[in-house]
Each structure stands twice: as C-alpha cells, then as structure tokens.
MMTF fields as JSON, N, C-alpha, C and O atoms, coordinates in Angstrom:
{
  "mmtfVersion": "1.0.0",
  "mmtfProducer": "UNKNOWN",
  "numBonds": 435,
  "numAtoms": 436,
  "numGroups": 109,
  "numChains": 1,
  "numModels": 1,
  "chainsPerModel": [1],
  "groupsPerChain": [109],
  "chainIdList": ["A"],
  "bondAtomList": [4, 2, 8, 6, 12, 10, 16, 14, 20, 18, 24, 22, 28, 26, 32, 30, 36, 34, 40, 38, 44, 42, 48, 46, 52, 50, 56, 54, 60, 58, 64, 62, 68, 66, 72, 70, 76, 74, 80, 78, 84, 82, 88, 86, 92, 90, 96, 94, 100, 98, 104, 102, 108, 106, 112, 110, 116, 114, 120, 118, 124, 122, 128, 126, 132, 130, 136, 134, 140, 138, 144, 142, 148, 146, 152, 150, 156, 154, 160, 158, 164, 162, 168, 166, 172, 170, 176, 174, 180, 178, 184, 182, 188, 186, 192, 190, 196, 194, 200, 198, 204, 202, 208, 206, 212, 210, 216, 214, 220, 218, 224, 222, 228, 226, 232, 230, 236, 234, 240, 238, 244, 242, 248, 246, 252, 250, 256, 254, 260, 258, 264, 262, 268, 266, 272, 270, 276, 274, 280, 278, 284, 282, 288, 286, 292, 290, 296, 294, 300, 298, 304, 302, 308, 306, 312, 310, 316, 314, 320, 318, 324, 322, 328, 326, 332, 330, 336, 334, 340, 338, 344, 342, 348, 346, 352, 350, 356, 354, 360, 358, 364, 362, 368, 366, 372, 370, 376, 374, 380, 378, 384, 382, 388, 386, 392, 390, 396, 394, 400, 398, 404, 402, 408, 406, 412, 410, 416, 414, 420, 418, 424, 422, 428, 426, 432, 430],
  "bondOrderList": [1, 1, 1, 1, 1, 1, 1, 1, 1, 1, 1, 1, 1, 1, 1, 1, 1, 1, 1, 1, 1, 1, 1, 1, 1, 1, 1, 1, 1, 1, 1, 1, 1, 1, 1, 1, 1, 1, 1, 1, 1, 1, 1, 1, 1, 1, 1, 1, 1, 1, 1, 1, 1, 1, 1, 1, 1, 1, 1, 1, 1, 1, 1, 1, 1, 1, 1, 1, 1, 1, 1, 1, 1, 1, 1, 1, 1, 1, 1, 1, 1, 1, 1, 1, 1, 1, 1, 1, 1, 1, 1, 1, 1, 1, 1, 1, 1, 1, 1, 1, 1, 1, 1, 1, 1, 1, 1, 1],
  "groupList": [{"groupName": "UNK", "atomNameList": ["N", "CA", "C", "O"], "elementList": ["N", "C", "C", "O"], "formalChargeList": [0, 0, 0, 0], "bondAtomList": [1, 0, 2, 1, 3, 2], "bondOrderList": [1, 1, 2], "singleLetterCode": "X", "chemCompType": "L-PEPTIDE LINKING"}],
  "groupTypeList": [0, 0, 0, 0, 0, 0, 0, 0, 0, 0, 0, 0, 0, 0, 0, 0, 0, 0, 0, 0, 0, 0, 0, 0, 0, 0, 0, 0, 0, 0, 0, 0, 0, 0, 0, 0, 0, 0, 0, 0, 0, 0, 0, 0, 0, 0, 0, 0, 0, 0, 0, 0, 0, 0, 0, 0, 0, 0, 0, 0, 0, 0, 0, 0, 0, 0, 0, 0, 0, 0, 0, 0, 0, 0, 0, 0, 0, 0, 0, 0, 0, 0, 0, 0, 0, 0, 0, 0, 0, 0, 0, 0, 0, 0, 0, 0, 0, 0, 0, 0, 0, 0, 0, 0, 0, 0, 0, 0, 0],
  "groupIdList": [1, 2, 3, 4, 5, 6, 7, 8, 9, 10, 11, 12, 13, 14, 15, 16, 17, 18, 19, 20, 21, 22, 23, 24, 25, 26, 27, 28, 29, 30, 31, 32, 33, 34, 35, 36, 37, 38, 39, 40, 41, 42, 43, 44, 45, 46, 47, 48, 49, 50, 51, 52, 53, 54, 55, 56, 57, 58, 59, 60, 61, 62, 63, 64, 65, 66, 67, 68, 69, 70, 71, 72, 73, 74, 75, 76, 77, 78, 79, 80, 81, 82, 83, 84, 85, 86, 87, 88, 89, 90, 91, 92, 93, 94, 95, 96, 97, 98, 99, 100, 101, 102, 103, 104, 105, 106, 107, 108, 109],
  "secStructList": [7, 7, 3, 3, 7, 7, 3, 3, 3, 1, 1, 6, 6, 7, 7, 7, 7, 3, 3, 6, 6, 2, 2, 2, 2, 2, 2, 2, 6, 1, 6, 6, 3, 3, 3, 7, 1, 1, 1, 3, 3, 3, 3, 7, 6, 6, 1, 7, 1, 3, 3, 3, 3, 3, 3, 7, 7, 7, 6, 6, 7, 7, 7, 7, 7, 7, 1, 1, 7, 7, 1, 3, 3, 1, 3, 3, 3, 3, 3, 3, 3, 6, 6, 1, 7, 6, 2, 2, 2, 2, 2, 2, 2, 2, 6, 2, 2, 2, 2, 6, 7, 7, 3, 3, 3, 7, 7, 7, 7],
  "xCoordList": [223.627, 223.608, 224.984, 226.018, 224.942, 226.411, 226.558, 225.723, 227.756, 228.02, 228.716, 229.559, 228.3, 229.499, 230.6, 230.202, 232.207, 233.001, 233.1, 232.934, 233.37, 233.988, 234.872, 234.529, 236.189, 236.885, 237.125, 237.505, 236.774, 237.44, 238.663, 238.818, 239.894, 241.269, 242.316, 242.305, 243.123, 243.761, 244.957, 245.463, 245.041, 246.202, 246.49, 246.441, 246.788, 246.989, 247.765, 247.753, 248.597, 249.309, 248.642, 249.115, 247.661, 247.061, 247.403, 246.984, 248.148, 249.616, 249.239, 250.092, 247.989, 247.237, 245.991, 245.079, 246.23, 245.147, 244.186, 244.404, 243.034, 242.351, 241.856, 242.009, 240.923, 240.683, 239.16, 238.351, 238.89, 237.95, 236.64, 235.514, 236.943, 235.536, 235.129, 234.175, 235.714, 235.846, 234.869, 234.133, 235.229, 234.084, 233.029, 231.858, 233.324, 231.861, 231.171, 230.34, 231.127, 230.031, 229.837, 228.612, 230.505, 230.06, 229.085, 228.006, 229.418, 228.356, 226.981, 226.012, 226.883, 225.559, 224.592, 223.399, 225.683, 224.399, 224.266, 223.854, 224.513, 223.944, 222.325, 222.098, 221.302, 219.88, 220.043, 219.097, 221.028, 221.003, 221.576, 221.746, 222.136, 223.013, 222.63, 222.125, 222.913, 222.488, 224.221, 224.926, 224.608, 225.435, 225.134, 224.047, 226.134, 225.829, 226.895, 226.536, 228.27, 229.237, 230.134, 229.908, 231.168, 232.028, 233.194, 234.007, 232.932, 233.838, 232.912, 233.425, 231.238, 230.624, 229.382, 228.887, 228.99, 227.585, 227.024, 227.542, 225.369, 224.975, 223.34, 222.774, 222.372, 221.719, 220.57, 220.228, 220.152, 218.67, 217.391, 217.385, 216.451, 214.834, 214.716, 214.669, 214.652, 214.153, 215.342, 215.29, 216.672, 217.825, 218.548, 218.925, 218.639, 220.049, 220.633, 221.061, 220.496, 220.971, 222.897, 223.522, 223.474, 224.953, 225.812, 225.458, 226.565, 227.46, 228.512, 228.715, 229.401, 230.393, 230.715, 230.02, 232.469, 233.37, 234.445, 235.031, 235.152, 236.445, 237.137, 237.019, 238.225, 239.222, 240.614, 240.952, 241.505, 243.203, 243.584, 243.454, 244.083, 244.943, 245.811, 246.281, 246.749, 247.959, 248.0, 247.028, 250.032, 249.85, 249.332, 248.822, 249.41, 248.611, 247.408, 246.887, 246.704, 245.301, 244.933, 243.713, 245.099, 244.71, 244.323, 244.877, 243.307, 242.42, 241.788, 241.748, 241.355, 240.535, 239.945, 240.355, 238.242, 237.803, 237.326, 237.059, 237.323, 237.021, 236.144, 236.204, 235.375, 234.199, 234.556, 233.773, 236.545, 236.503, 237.488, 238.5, 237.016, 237.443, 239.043, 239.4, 239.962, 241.205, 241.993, 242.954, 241.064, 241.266, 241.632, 241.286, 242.198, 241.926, 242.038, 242.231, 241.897, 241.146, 242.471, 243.116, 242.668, 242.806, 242.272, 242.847, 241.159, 240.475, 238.658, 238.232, 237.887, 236.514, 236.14, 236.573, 235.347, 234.818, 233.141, 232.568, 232.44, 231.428, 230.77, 230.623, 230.565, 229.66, 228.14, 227.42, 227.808, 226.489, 226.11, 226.869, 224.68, 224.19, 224.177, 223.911, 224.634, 224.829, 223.559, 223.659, 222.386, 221.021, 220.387, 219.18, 221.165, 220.676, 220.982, 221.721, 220.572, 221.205, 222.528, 222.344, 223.831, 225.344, 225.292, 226.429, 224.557, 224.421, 224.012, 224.263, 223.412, 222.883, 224.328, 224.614, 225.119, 226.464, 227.247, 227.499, 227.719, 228.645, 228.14, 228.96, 226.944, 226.438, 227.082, 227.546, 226.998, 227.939, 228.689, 229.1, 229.876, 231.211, 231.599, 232.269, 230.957, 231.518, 231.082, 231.544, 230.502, 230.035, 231.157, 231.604, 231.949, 232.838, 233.881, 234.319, 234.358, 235.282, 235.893, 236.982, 234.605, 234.9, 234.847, 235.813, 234.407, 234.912, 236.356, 236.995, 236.585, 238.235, 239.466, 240.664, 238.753, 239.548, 240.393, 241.532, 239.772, 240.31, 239.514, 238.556, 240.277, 239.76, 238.866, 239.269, 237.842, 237.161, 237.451, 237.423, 237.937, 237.847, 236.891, 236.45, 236.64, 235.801, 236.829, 237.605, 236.436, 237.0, 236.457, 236.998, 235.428, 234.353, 235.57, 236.52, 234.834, 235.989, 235.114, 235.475],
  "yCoordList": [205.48, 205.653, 206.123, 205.769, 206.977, 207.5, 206.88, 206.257, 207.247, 206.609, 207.196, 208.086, 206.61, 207.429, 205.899, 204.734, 206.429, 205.493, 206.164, 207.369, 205.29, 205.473, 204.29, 203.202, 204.955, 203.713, 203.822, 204.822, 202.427, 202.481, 201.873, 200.674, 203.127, 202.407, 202.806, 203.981, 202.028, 202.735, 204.053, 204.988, 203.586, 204.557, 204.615, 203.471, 205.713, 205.741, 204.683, 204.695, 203.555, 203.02, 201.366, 200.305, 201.574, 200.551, 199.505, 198.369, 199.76, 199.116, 198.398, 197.605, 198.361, 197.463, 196.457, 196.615, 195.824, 194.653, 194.601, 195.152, 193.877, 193.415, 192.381, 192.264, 191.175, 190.153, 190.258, 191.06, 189.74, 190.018, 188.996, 189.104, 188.044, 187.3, 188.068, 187.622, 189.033, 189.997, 191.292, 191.669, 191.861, 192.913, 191.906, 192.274, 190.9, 190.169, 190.213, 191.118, 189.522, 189.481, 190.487, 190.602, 191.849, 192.98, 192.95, 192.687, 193.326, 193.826, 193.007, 193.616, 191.771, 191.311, 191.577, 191.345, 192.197, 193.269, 194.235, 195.208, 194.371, 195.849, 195.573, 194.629, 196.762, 196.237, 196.784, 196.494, 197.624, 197.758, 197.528, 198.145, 196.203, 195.441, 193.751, 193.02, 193.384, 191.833, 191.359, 192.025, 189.75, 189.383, 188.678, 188.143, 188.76, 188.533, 187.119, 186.196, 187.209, 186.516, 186.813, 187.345, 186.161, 185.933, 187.515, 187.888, 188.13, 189.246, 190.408, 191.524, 190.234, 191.531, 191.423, 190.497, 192.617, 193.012, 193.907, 194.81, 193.502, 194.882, 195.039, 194.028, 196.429, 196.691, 195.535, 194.649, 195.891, 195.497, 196.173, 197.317, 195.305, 195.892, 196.886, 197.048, 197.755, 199.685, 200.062, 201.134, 199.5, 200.719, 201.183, 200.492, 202.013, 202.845, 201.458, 200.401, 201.831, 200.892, 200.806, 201.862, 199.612, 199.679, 198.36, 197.347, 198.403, 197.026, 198.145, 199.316, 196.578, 196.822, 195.695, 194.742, 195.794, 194.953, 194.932, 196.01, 193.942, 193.85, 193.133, 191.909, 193.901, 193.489, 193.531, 194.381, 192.672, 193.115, 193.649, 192.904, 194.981, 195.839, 195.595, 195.022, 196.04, 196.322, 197.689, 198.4, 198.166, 199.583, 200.627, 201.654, 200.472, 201.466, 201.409, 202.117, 200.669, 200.392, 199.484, 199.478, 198.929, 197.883, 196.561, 196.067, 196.195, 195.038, 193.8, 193.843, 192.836, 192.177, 191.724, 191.886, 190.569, 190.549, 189.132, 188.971, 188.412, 187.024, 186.196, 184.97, 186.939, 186.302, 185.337, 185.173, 184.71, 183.928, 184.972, 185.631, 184.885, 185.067, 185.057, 184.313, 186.076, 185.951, 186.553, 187.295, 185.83, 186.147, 187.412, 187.449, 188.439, 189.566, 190.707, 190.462, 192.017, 193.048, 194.108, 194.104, 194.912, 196.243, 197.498, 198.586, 197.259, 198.234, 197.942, 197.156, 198.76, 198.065, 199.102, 200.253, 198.696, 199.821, 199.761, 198.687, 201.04, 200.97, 201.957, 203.172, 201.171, 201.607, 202.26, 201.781, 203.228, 203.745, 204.61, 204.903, 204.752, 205.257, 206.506, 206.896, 207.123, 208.975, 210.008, 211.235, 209.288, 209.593, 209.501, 209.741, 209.094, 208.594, 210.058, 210.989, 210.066, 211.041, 210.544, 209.714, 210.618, 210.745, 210.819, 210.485, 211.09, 210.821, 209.366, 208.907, 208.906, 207.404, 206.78, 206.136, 207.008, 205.676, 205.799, 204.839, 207.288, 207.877, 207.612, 207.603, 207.377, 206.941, 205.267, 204.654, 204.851, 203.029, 202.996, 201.837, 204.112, 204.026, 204.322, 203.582, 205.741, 205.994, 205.027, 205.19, 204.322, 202.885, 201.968, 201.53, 201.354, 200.742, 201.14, 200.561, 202.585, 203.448, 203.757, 204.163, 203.358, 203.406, 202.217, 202.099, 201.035, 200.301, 199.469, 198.737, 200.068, 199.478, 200.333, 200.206, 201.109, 202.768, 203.204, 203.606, 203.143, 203.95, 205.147, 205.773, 205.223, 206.602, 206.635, 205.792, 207.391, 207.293, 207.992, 209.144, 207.878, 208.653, 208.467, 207.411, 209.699, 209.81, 209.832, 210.669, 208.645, 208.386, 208.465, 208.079, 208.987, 209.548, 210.208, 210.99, 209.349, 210.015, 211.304, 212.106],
  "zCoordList": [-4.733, -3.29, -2.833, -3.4, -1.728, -1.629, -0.003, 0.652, 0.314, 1.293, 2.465, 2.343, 3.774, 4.836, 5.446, 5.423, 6.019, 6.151, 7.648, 7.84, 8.596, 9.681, 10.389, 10.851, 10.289, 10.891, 12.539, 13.148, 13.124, 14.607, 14.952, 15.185, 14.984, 14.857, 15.962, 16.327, 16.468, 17.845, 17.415, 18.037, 16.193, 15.992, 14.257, 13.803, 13.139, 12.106, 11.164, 9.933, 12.187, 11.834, 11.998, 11.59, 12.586, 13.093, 14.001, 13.778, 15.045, 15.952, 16.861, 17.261, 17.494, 18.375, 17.842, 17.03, 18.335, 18.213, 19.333, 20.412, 19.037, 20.053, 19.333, 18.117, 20.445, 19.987, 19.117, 19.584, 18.293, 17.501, 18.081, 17.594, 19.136, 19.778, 21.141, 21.779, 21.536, 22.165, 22.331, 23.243, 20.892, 20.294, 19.8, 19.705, 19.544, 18.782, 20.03, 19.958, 21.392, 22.34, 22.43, 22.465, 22.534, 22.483, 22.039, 22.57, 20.575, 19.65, 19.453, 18.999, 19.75, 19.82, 21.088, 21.285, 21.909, 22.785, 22.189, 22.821, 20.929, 20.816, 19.924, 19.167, 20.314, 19.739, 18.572, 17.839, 17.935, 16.493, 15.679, 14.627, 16.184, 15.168, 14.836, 15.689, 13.69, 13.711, 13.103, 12.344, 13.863, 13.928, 12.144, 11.926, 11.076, 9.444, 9.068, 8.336, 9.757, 9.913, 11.466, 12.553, 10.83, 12.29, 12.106, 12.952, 10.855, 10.988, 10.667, 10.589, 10.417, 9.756, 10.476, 11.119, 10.206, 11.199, 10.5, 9.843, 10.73, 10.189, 10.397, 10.811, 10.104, 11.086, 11.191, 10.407, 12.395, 13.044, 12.173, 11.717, 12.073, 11.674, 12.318, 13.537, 11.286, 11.501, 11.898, 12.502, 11.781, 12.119, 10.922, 9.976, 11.037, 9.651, 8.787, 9.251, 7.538, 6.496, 7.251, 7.352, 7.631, 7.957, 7.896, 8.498, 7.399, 7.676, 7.934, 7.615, 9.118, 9.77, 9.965, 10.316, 9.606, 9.808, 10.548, 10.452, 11.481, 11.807, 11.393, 11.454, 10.756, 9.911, 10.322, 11.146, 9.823, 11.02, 9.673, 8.702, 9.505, 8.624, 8.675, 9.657, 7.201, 7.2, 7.695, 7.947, 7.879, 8.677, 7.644, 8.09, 6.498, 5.767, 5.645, 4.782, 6.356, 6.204, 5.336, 5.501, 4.752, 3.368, 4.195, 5.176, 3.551, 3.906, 3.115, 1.886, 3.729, 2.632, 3.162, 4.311, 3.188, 3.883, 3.09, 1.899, 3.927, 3.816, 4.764, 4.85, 5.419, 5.878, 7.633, 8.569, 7.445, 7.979, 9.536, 9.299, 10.63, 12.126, 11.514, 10.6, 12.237, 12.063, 13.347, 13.553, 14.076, 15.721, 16.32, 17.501, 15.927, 16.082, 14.999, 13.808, 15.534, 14.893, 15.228, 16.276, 14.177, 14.408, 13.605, 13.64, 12.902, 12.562, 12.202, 11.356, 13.05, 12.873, 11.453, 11.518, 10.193, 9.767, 9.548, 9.371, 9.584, 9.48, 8.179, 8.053, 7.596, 6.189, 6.506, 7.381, 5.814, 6.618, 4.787, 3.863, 4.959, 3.624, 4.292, 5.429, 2.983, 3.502, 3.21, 3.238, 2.935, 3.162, 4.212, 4.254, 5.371, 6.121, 7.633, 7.311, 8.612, 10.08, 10.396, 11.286, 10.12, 10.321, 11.798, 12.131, 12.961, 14.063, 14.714, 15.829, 13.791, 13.793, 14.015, 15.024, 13.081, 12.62, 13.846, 14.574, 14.114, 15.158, 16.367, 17.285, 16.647, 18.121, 18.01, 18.971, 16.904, 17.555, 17.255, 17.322, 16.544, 16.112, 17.626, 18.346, 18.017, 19.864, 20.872, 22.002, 20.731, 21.886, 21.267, 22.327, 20.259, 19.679, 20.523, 21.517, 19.822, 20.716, 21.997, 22.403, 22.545, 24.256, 24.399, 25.153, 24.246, 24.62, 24.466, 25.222, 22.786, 23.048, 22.993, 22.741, 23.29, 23.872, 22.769, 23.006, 21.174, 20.287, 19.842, 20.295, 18.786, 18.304, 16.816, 16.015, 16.388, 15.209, 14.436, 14.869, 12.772, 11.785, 10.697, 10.242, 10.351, 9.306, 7.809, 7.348, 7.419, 6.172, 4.594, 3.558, 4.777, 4.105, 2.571, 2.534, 1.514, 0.162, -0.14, -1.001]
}
C-alpha cells in the first residue's frame, strides 16, 4: 500500500504551538473523523482510509508518538492511502489549516 503525507505546520521550523485540547474539540466535530486517542484520529465509517496525529516537533521536524496528550501541538500529520482521491485528505488538512491559521505541505516521499 503506498501512501500520501500531509503536514499541518505554522512554519518550516515549526515555531508555534497551539494547544492540542483545542484542535481535539475541533476535530470531533468533524463527521469524518473518529477520536482513536488523546493525540490520533482517524477516519469515520465510509470515509478515506486516514490517521492523523498531533504531535509537538522538534525544529527539524522529528517526532515520536506516544499515545499520551503533551498539551500542545506544533505539527498535525495526516496519513492517507494513495489509492485513494488526494482531494479527500486536503479537504481536512484545509479545514485544520484554517482553523489554526497554518500552512499545508505535502510531504509525500
């Protein structure tokens, strides 16, 4: 299975934070997402195969992910199967986006 990456990050360096219980109420309004843990999400019955996480980066991006809340976030990422419509992922990477007024890259290897 191959894969698509999209990160939601304020800046290359990753320099802002936001609070990560924050985007969580967010995101459980969203109808195509199901809440998995306190840092990962991923889809709803009948939506695009996806997990997504918020994770606090280092400035090079490097991460790890441990399941446990680390009160805030500076990079959301969203995993998406690349069999799938690439319009699907980018429609909730840009609802992510606007709401915490960063920017999306496609990180796709």
């Amino acid at each position: 299975m191959s894969y698509l990456y999209l990160d939601v990050r304020a800046d290359a360096i990753h320099s802002r934070t936001r609070s990560t219980s924050e985007l969580r109420a967010f995101l459980r309004k969203d109808a195509e997402l199901i809440e998995r843990s306190a840092v990962e999400f991923g889809n709803s019955a009948g939506a695009p195969w996806l997990s997504l996480t918020m994770v606090k980066a280092s400035p090079e991006g490097n991460f790890a992910v441990s399941g446990i809340d680390p009160g805030e976030l500076n990079l959301v990422e969203l995993i998406g199967s690349a069999s799938e419509d690439p319009a699907a992922y980018w429609r909730i990477a840009e609802r992510i986006a606007a709401f915490l007024g960063w920017e999306i890259v496609d990180v796709t290897p």
